[in-house]
Coordinates of C-alpha atoms in Angstrom, one line a residue:
M1 CA 113.0 67.3 112.5
T2 CA 110.3 67.5 114.7
H3 CA 108.1 70.5 114.4
P4 CA 106.7 71.8 118.2
L5 CA 103.6 71.0 119.6
P6 CA 100.5 73.8 117.9
Q7 CA 100.3 76.9 119.0
P8 CA 96.6 78.2 118.3
L9 CA 95.6 81.6 118.9
D10 CA 92.5 83.4 118.8
V11 CA 93.0 87.2 117.3
V12 CA 90.0 89.6 117.9
A13 CA 89.6 93.3 117.3
R14 CA 91.8 95.5 119.3
G15 CA 91.2 98.9 117.6
P16 CA 93.7 101.2 116.2
L17 CA 97.1 100.8 115.8
T18 CA 99.2 103.9 116.7
G19 CA 102.9 104.0 117.9
S20 CA 106.3 103.3 116.5
I21 CA 107.5 99.8 115.7
A22 CA 111.4 99.4 114.6
V23 CA 110.8 95.6 112.2
P24 CA 113.5 93.0 112.2
G25 CA 116.8 92.8 110.1
D26 CA 115.7 92.1 106.6
K27 CA 115.9 87.9 106.1
S28 CA 117.6 87.7 102.6
I29 CA 120.3 90.2 103.7
S30 CA 120.8 88.4 106.7
H31 CA 121.6 85.1 104.8
R32 CA 123.8 86.4 103.1
A33 CA 126.1 88.3 105.0
L34 CA 126.5 85.1 107.6
M35 CA 127.6 83.4 104.0
F36 CA 130.0 86.3 102.4
A37 CA 131.2 87.1 105.7
S38 CA 132.1 82.6 106.1
L39 CA 133.6 83.0 102.6
A40 CA 135.6 86.3 103.4
V41 CA 139.1 86.0 105.1
G42 CA 139.2 87.8 108.4
T43 CA 136.6 89.2 110.5
S44 CA 133.4 91.0 109.4
R45 CA 130.2 92.3 112.2
I46 CA 127.4 92.6 111.3
T47 CA 124.4 94.6 113.1
G48 CA 121.0 94.2 112.6
L49 CA 121.4 90.7 111.4
L50 CA 117.5 89.2 112.0
E51 CA 117.6 86.0 114.7
G52 CA 114.3 83.7 113.7
E53 CA 115.1 80.1 113.7
D54 CA 116.0 80.9 109.4
V55 CA 118.4 82.9 109.9
L56 CA 120.1 80.6 112.4
A57 CA 120.1 77.8 110.2
T58 CA 122.0 79.5 108.0
A59 CA 124.4 80.6 110.6
A60 CA 124.9 76.7 112.1
A61 CA 125.5 75.2 108.6
M62 CA 128.5 77.4 108.5
R63 CA 130.2 76.9 111.7
A64 CA 129.3 73.0 110.9
M65 CA 131.3 74.0 107.5
G66 CA 134.3 75.7 108.7
A67 CA 133.7 79.3 109.9
T68 CA 133.6 80.7 113.3
I69 CA 130.3 82.9 114.3
E70 CA 129.7 83.8 117.8
R71 CA 126.9 86.9 118.9
Q72 CA 128.2 89.2 121.4
D73 CA 126.0 90.3 124.6
D74 CA 125.8 94.0 122.3
G75 CA 123.9 91.9 119.9
I76 CA 126.5 91.9 117.0
W77 CA 127.5 89.3 115.8
V78 CA 131.1 88.5 114.7
V79 CA 132.3 86.0 111.9
D80 CA 135.6 84.9 110.8
G81 CA 135.6 83.1 106.9
V82 CA 137.2 80.6 105.5
G83 CA 137.7 82.0 102.2
V84 CA 136.5 81.2 99.0
G85 CA 137.2 77.4 98.4
G86 CA 138.2 76.9 102.4
L87 CA 134.5 75.5 103.2
L88 CA 134.8 72.1 105.1
Q89 CA 133.9 68.7 105.2
P90 CA 130.4 68.9 108.1
A91 CA 130.2 66.1 110.2
T92 CA 126.4 65.8 109.8
A93 CA 123.7 66.7 107.7
L94 CA 122.8 69.7 107.7
E95 CA 119.3 70.9 109.2
M96 CA 117.7 73.2 107.4
G97 CA 114.6 73.6 109.6
N98 CA 112.0 75.8 107.6
S99 CA 114.5 77.6 105.3
G100 CA 114.1 77.3 101.6
T101 CA 116.6 80.7 101.2
S102 CA 119.1 78.7 103.4
T103 CA 118.9 75.4 101.5
R104 CA 119.1 76.7 97.8
L105 CA 122.0 79.1 98.8
L106 CA 124.1 76.7 100.6
M107 CA 123.3 73.9 97.7
G108 CA 125.2 76.8 95.3
L109 CA 128.0 77.1 98.1
V110 CA 128.7 73.5 97.8
S111 CA 128.2 72.2 94.4
S112 CA 131.9 74.1 93.5
H113 CA 134.1 72.5 96.4
P114 CA 135.1 69.5 97.5
I115 CA 133.1 68.0 99.4
T116 CA 129.6 66.5 100.2
C117 CA 126.8 67.6 101.7
T118 CA 123.4 66.1 103.7
F119 CA 120.5 68.5 103.8
T120 CA 117.6 67.6 105.6
G121 CA 114.3 70.1 107.1
D122 CA 111.4 70.0 108.8
A123 CA 107.7 68.6 106.9
S124 CA 107.0 72.2 105.4
L125 CA 110.7 72.3 103.9
S126 CA 110.4 68.6 102.7
G127 CA 107.4 69.1 100.7
R128 CA 109.0 72.1 98.8
P129 CA 110.7 71.0 95.1
M130 CA 114.5 71.9 94.6
G131 CA 114.6 70.7 90.9
R132 CA 115.0 74.2 89.7
V133 CA 118.2 74.7 92.1
I134 CA 119.5 71.8 90.7
E135 CA 119.1 71.6 87.2
P136 CA 122.2 74.3 86.9
L137 CA 124.3 73.4 89.6
S138 CA 124.2 69.9 88.0
Q139 CA 125.3 71.5 84.5
M140 CA 128.0 73.3 86.5
G141 CA 129.4 69.6 87.6
A142 CA 127.8 69.3 91.2
D143 CA 126.0 65.5 91.6
I144 CA 122.8 65.7 93.3
A145 CA 121.4 63.3 94.5
A146 CA 117.7 63.9 96.1
S147 CA 114.3 62.2 97.6
P148 CA 111.6 61.8 94.9
G149 CA 110.5 65.2 93.2
G150 CA 113.7 66.4 93.8
K151 CA 113.3 67.3 97.0
L152 CA 114.9 67.0 100.9
P153 CA 116.7 65.5 101.8
L154 CA 119.3 65.4 99.1
M155 CA 123.0 65.3 99.0
V156 CA 125.1 67.6 96.9
R157 CA 128.8 66.3 95.9
G158 CA 129.8 69.3 95.2
I159 CA 133.2 69.6 92.3
C160 CA 136.2 71.7 92.1
P161 CA 137.0 72.5 89.8
A162 CA 133.4 72.9 88.9
V163 CA 132.7 74.0 85.3
P164 CA 131.3 78.4 84.8
I165 CA 127.7 78.1 82.6
T166 CA 125.5 80.6 81.6
Y167 CA 121.6 80.4 82.4
T168 CA 118.6 81.7 81.7
L169 CA 116.4 81.5 84.6
P170 CA 113.1 80.2 83.1
V171 CA 111.5 81.5 86.2
A172 CA 112.2 84.4 88.5
S173 CA 114.0 83.3 91.8
A174 CA 116.0 85.7 93.6
Q175 CA 116.5 82.2 95.0
V176 CA 118.0 80.3 92.2
K177 CA 119.7 83.1 90.8
S178 CA 121.6 83.9 94.0
A179 CA 122.9 79.9 94.0
I180 CA 124.5 80.0 90.6
L181 CA 126.5 83.0 91.4
L182 CA 127.2 81.6 94.6
A183 CA 128.8 77.8 93.0
G184 CA 130.4 81.1 90.6
L185 CA 132.3 82.0 93.5
N186 CA 134.3 79.2 93.2
T187 CA 134.1 78.1 90.0
P188 CA 137.3 79.6 87.7
G189 CA 135.7 81.3 85.0
I190 CA 133.2 84.1 83.9
T191 CA 129.3 82.1 85.3
T192 CA 126.7 84.1 84.1
V193 CA 122.8 84.5 85.1
I194 CA 120.2 85.9 82.8
E195 CA 117.5 87.2 84.2
P196 CA 114.5 87.8 82.2
V197 CA 112.4 89.3 85.1
A198 CA 114.4 91.4 87.2
T199 CA 114.8 89.9 91.0
R200 CA 115.6 91.3 94.3
D201 CA 119.6 92.2 93.9
H202 CA 121.3 92.0 97.4
S203 CA 123.6 89.1 96.9
E204 CA 124.9 91.7 93.6
R205 CA 125.1 94.1 96.1
M206 CA 126.6 92.7 98.6
L207 CA 129.0 90.4 97.0
T208 CA 130.3 93.9 95.0
G209 CA 130.9 95.1 98.3
F210 CA 132.8 92.1 99.8
G211 CA 135.3 92.7 96.5
A212 CA 133.9 89.7 94.2
Q213 CA 134.2 90.8 90.7
L214 CA 130.5 91.0 89.3
T215 CA 128.9 93.2 86.7
V216 CA 125.1 93.0 85.6
E217 CA 124.2 94.7 82.4
E218 CA 121.1 95.8 81.2
T219 CA 119.9 94.0 77.7
D220 CA 116.8 93.3 75.3
Q221 CA 117.0 89.3 77.2
G222 CA 117.3 91.1 80.7
R223 CA 119.6 91.7 83.4
V224 CA 122.7 89.7 82.7
I225 CA 125.3 88.7 85.8
S226 CA 128.3 87.2 85.6
I227 CA 130.6 87.2 88.4
T228 CA 134.2 85.7 87.7
G229 CA 135.4 83.4 90.3
E230 CA 137.7 81.6 91.9
A231 CA 137.1 85.3 94.3
E232 CA 138.7 86.7 96.8
L233 CA 136.4 88.0 99.5
T234 CA 137.8 90.6 101.7
P235 CA 135.8 91.1 105.7
Q236 CA 133.1 93.4 106.2
D237 CA 131.2 95.3 109.1
I238 CA 127.8 94.9 107.6
V239 CA 124.3 96.9 108.6
V240 CA 121.0 95.0 108.2
P241 CA 118.1 97.5 107.1
G242 CA 114.8 96.6 108.7
D243 CA 112.8 93.6 106.7
P244 CA 110.1 95.2 104.3
S245 CA 108.5 92.0 104.1
S246 CA 108.0 92.2 107.9
S247 CA 106.7 95.2 107.9
A248 CA 104.1 94.4 105.3
F249 CA 101.8 93.0 107.8
W250 CA 102.1 96.5 109.5
L251 CA 101.5 98.3 106.5
V252 CA 98.2 96.5 105.8
A253 CA 96.8 96.2 109.5
A254 CA 97.2 100.1 110.0
S255 CA 95.5 100.3 106.4
I256 CA 92.5 98.7 107.3
V257 CA 92.0 99.3 110.5
P258 CA 90.2 102.4 111.2
G259 CA 91.9 105.4 113.3
S260 CA 95.7 103.5 113.1
D261 CA 98.6 105.8 112.8
I262 CA 101.8 104.8 112.9
V263 CA 105.3 104.8 111.8
V264 CA 107.2 101.5 111.0
R265 CA 111.5 103.1 111.7
N266 CA 114.0 101.6 109.5
V267 CA 112.6 99.7 106.6
G268 CA 114.7 98.6 103.5
L269 CA 113.7 100.5 100.4
N270 CA 115.6 98.4 97.5
P271 CA 113.6 98.9 94.4
T272 CA 113.7 95.4 93.8
R273 CA 111.4 94.7 97.0
I274 CA 108.8 97.0 97.7
G275 CA 106.5 96.0 94.4
I276 CA 103.5 95.9 98.5
V277 CA 104.4 99.4 99.0
T278 CA 103.8 100.3 95.5
A279 CA 100.7 98.0 94.7
L280 CA 99.5 99.6 98.2
R281 CA 99.6 103.0 97.2
M282 CA 97.6 102.1 94.4
M283 CA 94.7 100.9 96.5
G284 CA 94.4 104.3 98.8
A285 CA 97.1 103.6 101.2
D286 CA 98.8 106.1 102.9
I287 CA 102.4 105.4 103.0
T288 CA 104.6 108.5 103.3
E289 CA 108.7 108.2 103.4
L290 CA 109.8 109.6 106.4
D291 CA 114.2 110.4 106.5
P292 CA 115.2 108.8 103.8
R293 CA 119.0 107.3 104.1
T294 CA 121.6 104.8 102.9
V295 CA 122.7 102.3 105.1
G296 CA 124.9 99.1 104.0
G297 CA 124.5 100.4 100.5
E298 CA 120.4 100.0 100.8
P299 CA 118.1 102.6 100.8
V300 CA 116.1 103.1 104.1
A301 CA 113.3 104.9 105.5
D302 CA 110.6 105.4 108.4
L303 CA 107.3 104.7 106.8
R304 CA 104.5 106.3 108.7
V305 CA 101.3 104.5 107.5
R306 CA 97.8 105.9 108.4
H307 CA 93.9 104.2 107.8
A308 CA 92.9 104.8 104.6
A309 CA 90.0 103.8 102.2
L310 CA 91.3 100.8 100.0
T311 CA 90.3 100.3 96.6
A312 CA 90.4 97.6 94.1
I313 CA 92.9 97.2 91.3
E314 CA 94.5 95.0 89.4
V315 CA 97.9 94.0 90.4
P316 CA 100.5 94.4 87.7
A317 CA 101.5 91.3 86.8
D318 CA 105.4 92.6 86.7
L319 CA 105.4 93.7 90.6
A320 CA 105.1 89.5 91.7
P321 CA 108.8 89.4 91.9
S322 CA 109.5 92.3 93.8
M323 CA 106.3 91.1 96.5
I324 CA 106.2 87.3 95.9
D325 CA 106.9 86.9 100.1
E326 CA 103.7 89.5 100.4
Y327 CA 101.2 87.9 98.4
P328 CA 99.8 86.7 101.2
V329 CA 98.9 90.0 103.7
L330 CA 98.0 91.7 99.7
F331 CA 95.4 89.2 99.7
V332 CA 94.7 90.4 103.1
A333 CA 94.0 94.3 102.2
A334 CA 91.8 93.3 98.9
A335 CA 89.3 91.3 101.5
F336 CA 89.1 95.3 102.9
A337 CA 89.0 96.9 99.8
S338 CA 86.1 98.4 97.1
G339 CA 85.4 96.0 94.7
T340 CA 87.6 93.1 93.4
T341 CA 91.0 92.5 93.1
V342 CA 93.0 90.6 91.0
A343 CA 96.4 89.4 91.3
R344 CA 97.9 87.3 89.3
G345 CA 101.7 86.5 87.1
A346 CA 102.7 84.5 91.5
H347 CA 103.5 81.2 90.1
E348 CA 105.8 80.7 93.0
L349 CA 103.7 81.4 95.7
R350 CA 102.6 77.5 94.6
V351 CA 106.2 76.2 96.4
K352 CA 106.5 78.6 99.0
E353 CA 107.0 77.6 102.5
S354 CA 103.3 76.3 101.9
D355 CA 100.8 76.9 98.1
R356 CA 100.0 79.8 99.4
I357 CA 97.7 80.8 96.6
T358 CA 94.5 77.6 98.3
T359 CA 96.0 78.2 100.8
M360 CA 94.6 81.8 101.9
R361 CA 91.4 81.3 99.6
I362 CA 90.7 79.3 101.6
A363 CA 91.5 81.1 104.8
L364 CA 89.6 83.9 103.6
E365 CA 86.2 82.1 102.0
A366 CA 85.9 80.4 105.5
C367 CA 86.1 84.0 107.2
G368 CA 83.1 85.4 104.6
V369 CA 85.5 86.6 101.7
A370 CA 84.4 86.4 98.1
C371 CA 87.7 84.7 96.5
E372 CA 88.2 82.8 92.8
E373 CA 91.6 81.0 92.6
F374 CA 94.1 81.0 89.4
E375 CA 97.5 78.9 88.7
D376 CA 99.0 82.1 89.1
G377 CA 96.9 83.8 91.7
M378 CA 93.3 85.1 93.1
A379 CA 90.4 87.9 92.2
I380 CA 89.3 88.9 96.2
T381 CA 86.0 90.7 96.3
G382 CA 86.2 93.5 99.2
S383 CA 84.5 94.6 102.0
G384 CA 84.6 98.1 100.5
G385 CA 86.4 99.2 104.3
A386 CA 83.7 96.9 107.1
A387 CA 84.8 94.5 109.1
I388 CA 84.9 90.9 107.1
R389 CA 82.9 88.2 109.4
G390 CA 85.8 86.3 111.0
G391 CA 84.3 83.7 113.0
A392 CA 86.7 80.6 111.4
R393 CA 89.6 78.3 112.3
V394 CA 91.7 78.9 109.7
A395 CA 95.1 76.4 109.1
S396 CA 98.7 78.3 109.2
K397 CA 100.1 75.4 106.7
L398 CA 103.1 75.1 108.8
D399 CA 103.5 79.1 107.1
H400 CA 105.3 81.8 108.8
R401 CA 103.3 84.6 106.7
I402 CA 100.4 82.7 106.2
A403 CA 99.9 82.7 109.8
M404 CA 100.8 86.7 110.1
S405 CA 98.9 87.2 107.2
M406 CA 95.3 86.2 108.9
V407 CA 96.7 87.6 112.5
V408 CA 96.1 91.2 110.6
A409 CA 92.8 89.7 108.8
G410 CA 91.5 88.9 112.5
L411 CA 92.4 92.1 113.5
G412 CA 89.6 93.8 111.3
S413 CA 87.0 91.3 111.4
A414 CA 83.8 91.0 113.5
E415 CA 84.4 87.8 115.1
P416 CA 87.1 85.7 116.2
I417 CA 89.7 84.3 113.7
T418 CA 91.2 81.1 115.5
I419 CA 95.0 80.1 113.6
D420 CA 95.3 76.1 114.3
D421 CA 99.6 77.1 114.7
I422 CA 101.2 80.5 115.1
S423 CA 104.7 78.6 115.6
P424 CA 106.1 79.4 112.5
V425 CA 106.0 82.8 112.8
A426 CA 109.6 82.3 114.6
T427 CA 111.0 81.6 111.7
S428 CA 111.2 85.0 110.3
Y429 CA 109.7 87.4 112.6
P430 CA 110.5 86.5 116.7
V431 CA 109.2 89.6 117.6
F432 CA 105.9 89.7 116.4
F433 CA 103.4 89.1 118.5
R434 CA 105.5 91.7 120.7
S435 CA 105.6 94.3 118.1
L436 CA 101.5 93.5 117.6
D437 CA 100.8 94.1 121.6
A438 CA 102.8 97.5 121.2
L439 CA 101.1 98.9 118.5
T440 CA 97.5 98.3 120.3
G441 CA 98.2 99.6 123.8
K442 CA 98.2 95.8 125.0
G443 CA 101.9 95.7 126.4
E444 CA 102.9 96.4 129.8

């Protein structure tokens, strides 16, 4: 896949953020809604699906394997599934673009079906290791041939019946957990995943909603999740809550820009996803939950955020799994706090769309922020609420979260920050800049 031409952007301070916005649908839930609906027998409807490039890659892959997936004029997506065990041999390679979630979860699905799939991706995705997914799926009997380093392009030859396993996650990863559970859907017997550190539980919640036999037990070893194959999934109507990872950019932006007062509507507050809210509140952020409610089995609320003086903290390492995607923008919040924030326990940042630790350190240092890099995180000495220097050109490294995080940094910089390429933002948040304009009064 060829990446589009770079789209550089100069970000300048715009003054306070005010008003209210809704963030796009949760990316993790959107991926899973499409996959599980495609494995149900009958028609499912999905409201609020994130229509970013990553999720559209999942939709295209499920179509290629036999599901009928259509977007109606009212924005509701209608999915007619093929049933567990009914995936068809795709005619061509599955193009994953930039989506690691699509790749790892679909590898799991394919592994227990009698089909062979080749997975390809863009330059960023092709540089990300898949070994931690290959290992357990190979134990289940799948034959996986990867490029050197366990990277894309790779080929998965599924096996049916696959072998049920009990697997302890060596590193906290919801994607690896989900890949194993999805392989277990079409595997006779009980497939078990043990996670010593809890990760986001959207797969467990949604699989249960679709009718899978799934149990979750808290033990001294950690959470033990077991799924019974060969499952029969029943179609569902799903409402996707707003993505907490997307809302994080606005929580930080409003916190650091004086005079800001915003409401971010319909934010999913799954306990396994809101580490960023916890961390920001520890730093002194003014975040209030309005109208808490349950949508599609997930806790949701509107979040009011007002500018506040942030104070440095030592981020608890056990928060890492519940905010792993939000570390780049947390680093930005730390750049404006008083004192030195230490954030560790985030080894997984090294193998995201970019090496998010090194990439953010280089970007922040270029903008005048003092940073110290560790293998699993960073220490960042903040400005005490004053504007950071800015005035630098920074690299997004084809990483949507790096690009958006540095846009937020630019809103509090004395001099413009030039981001070399903002095109990756479309993978997860296509209307990000429209929302920015709305909150800063720059829209029509």
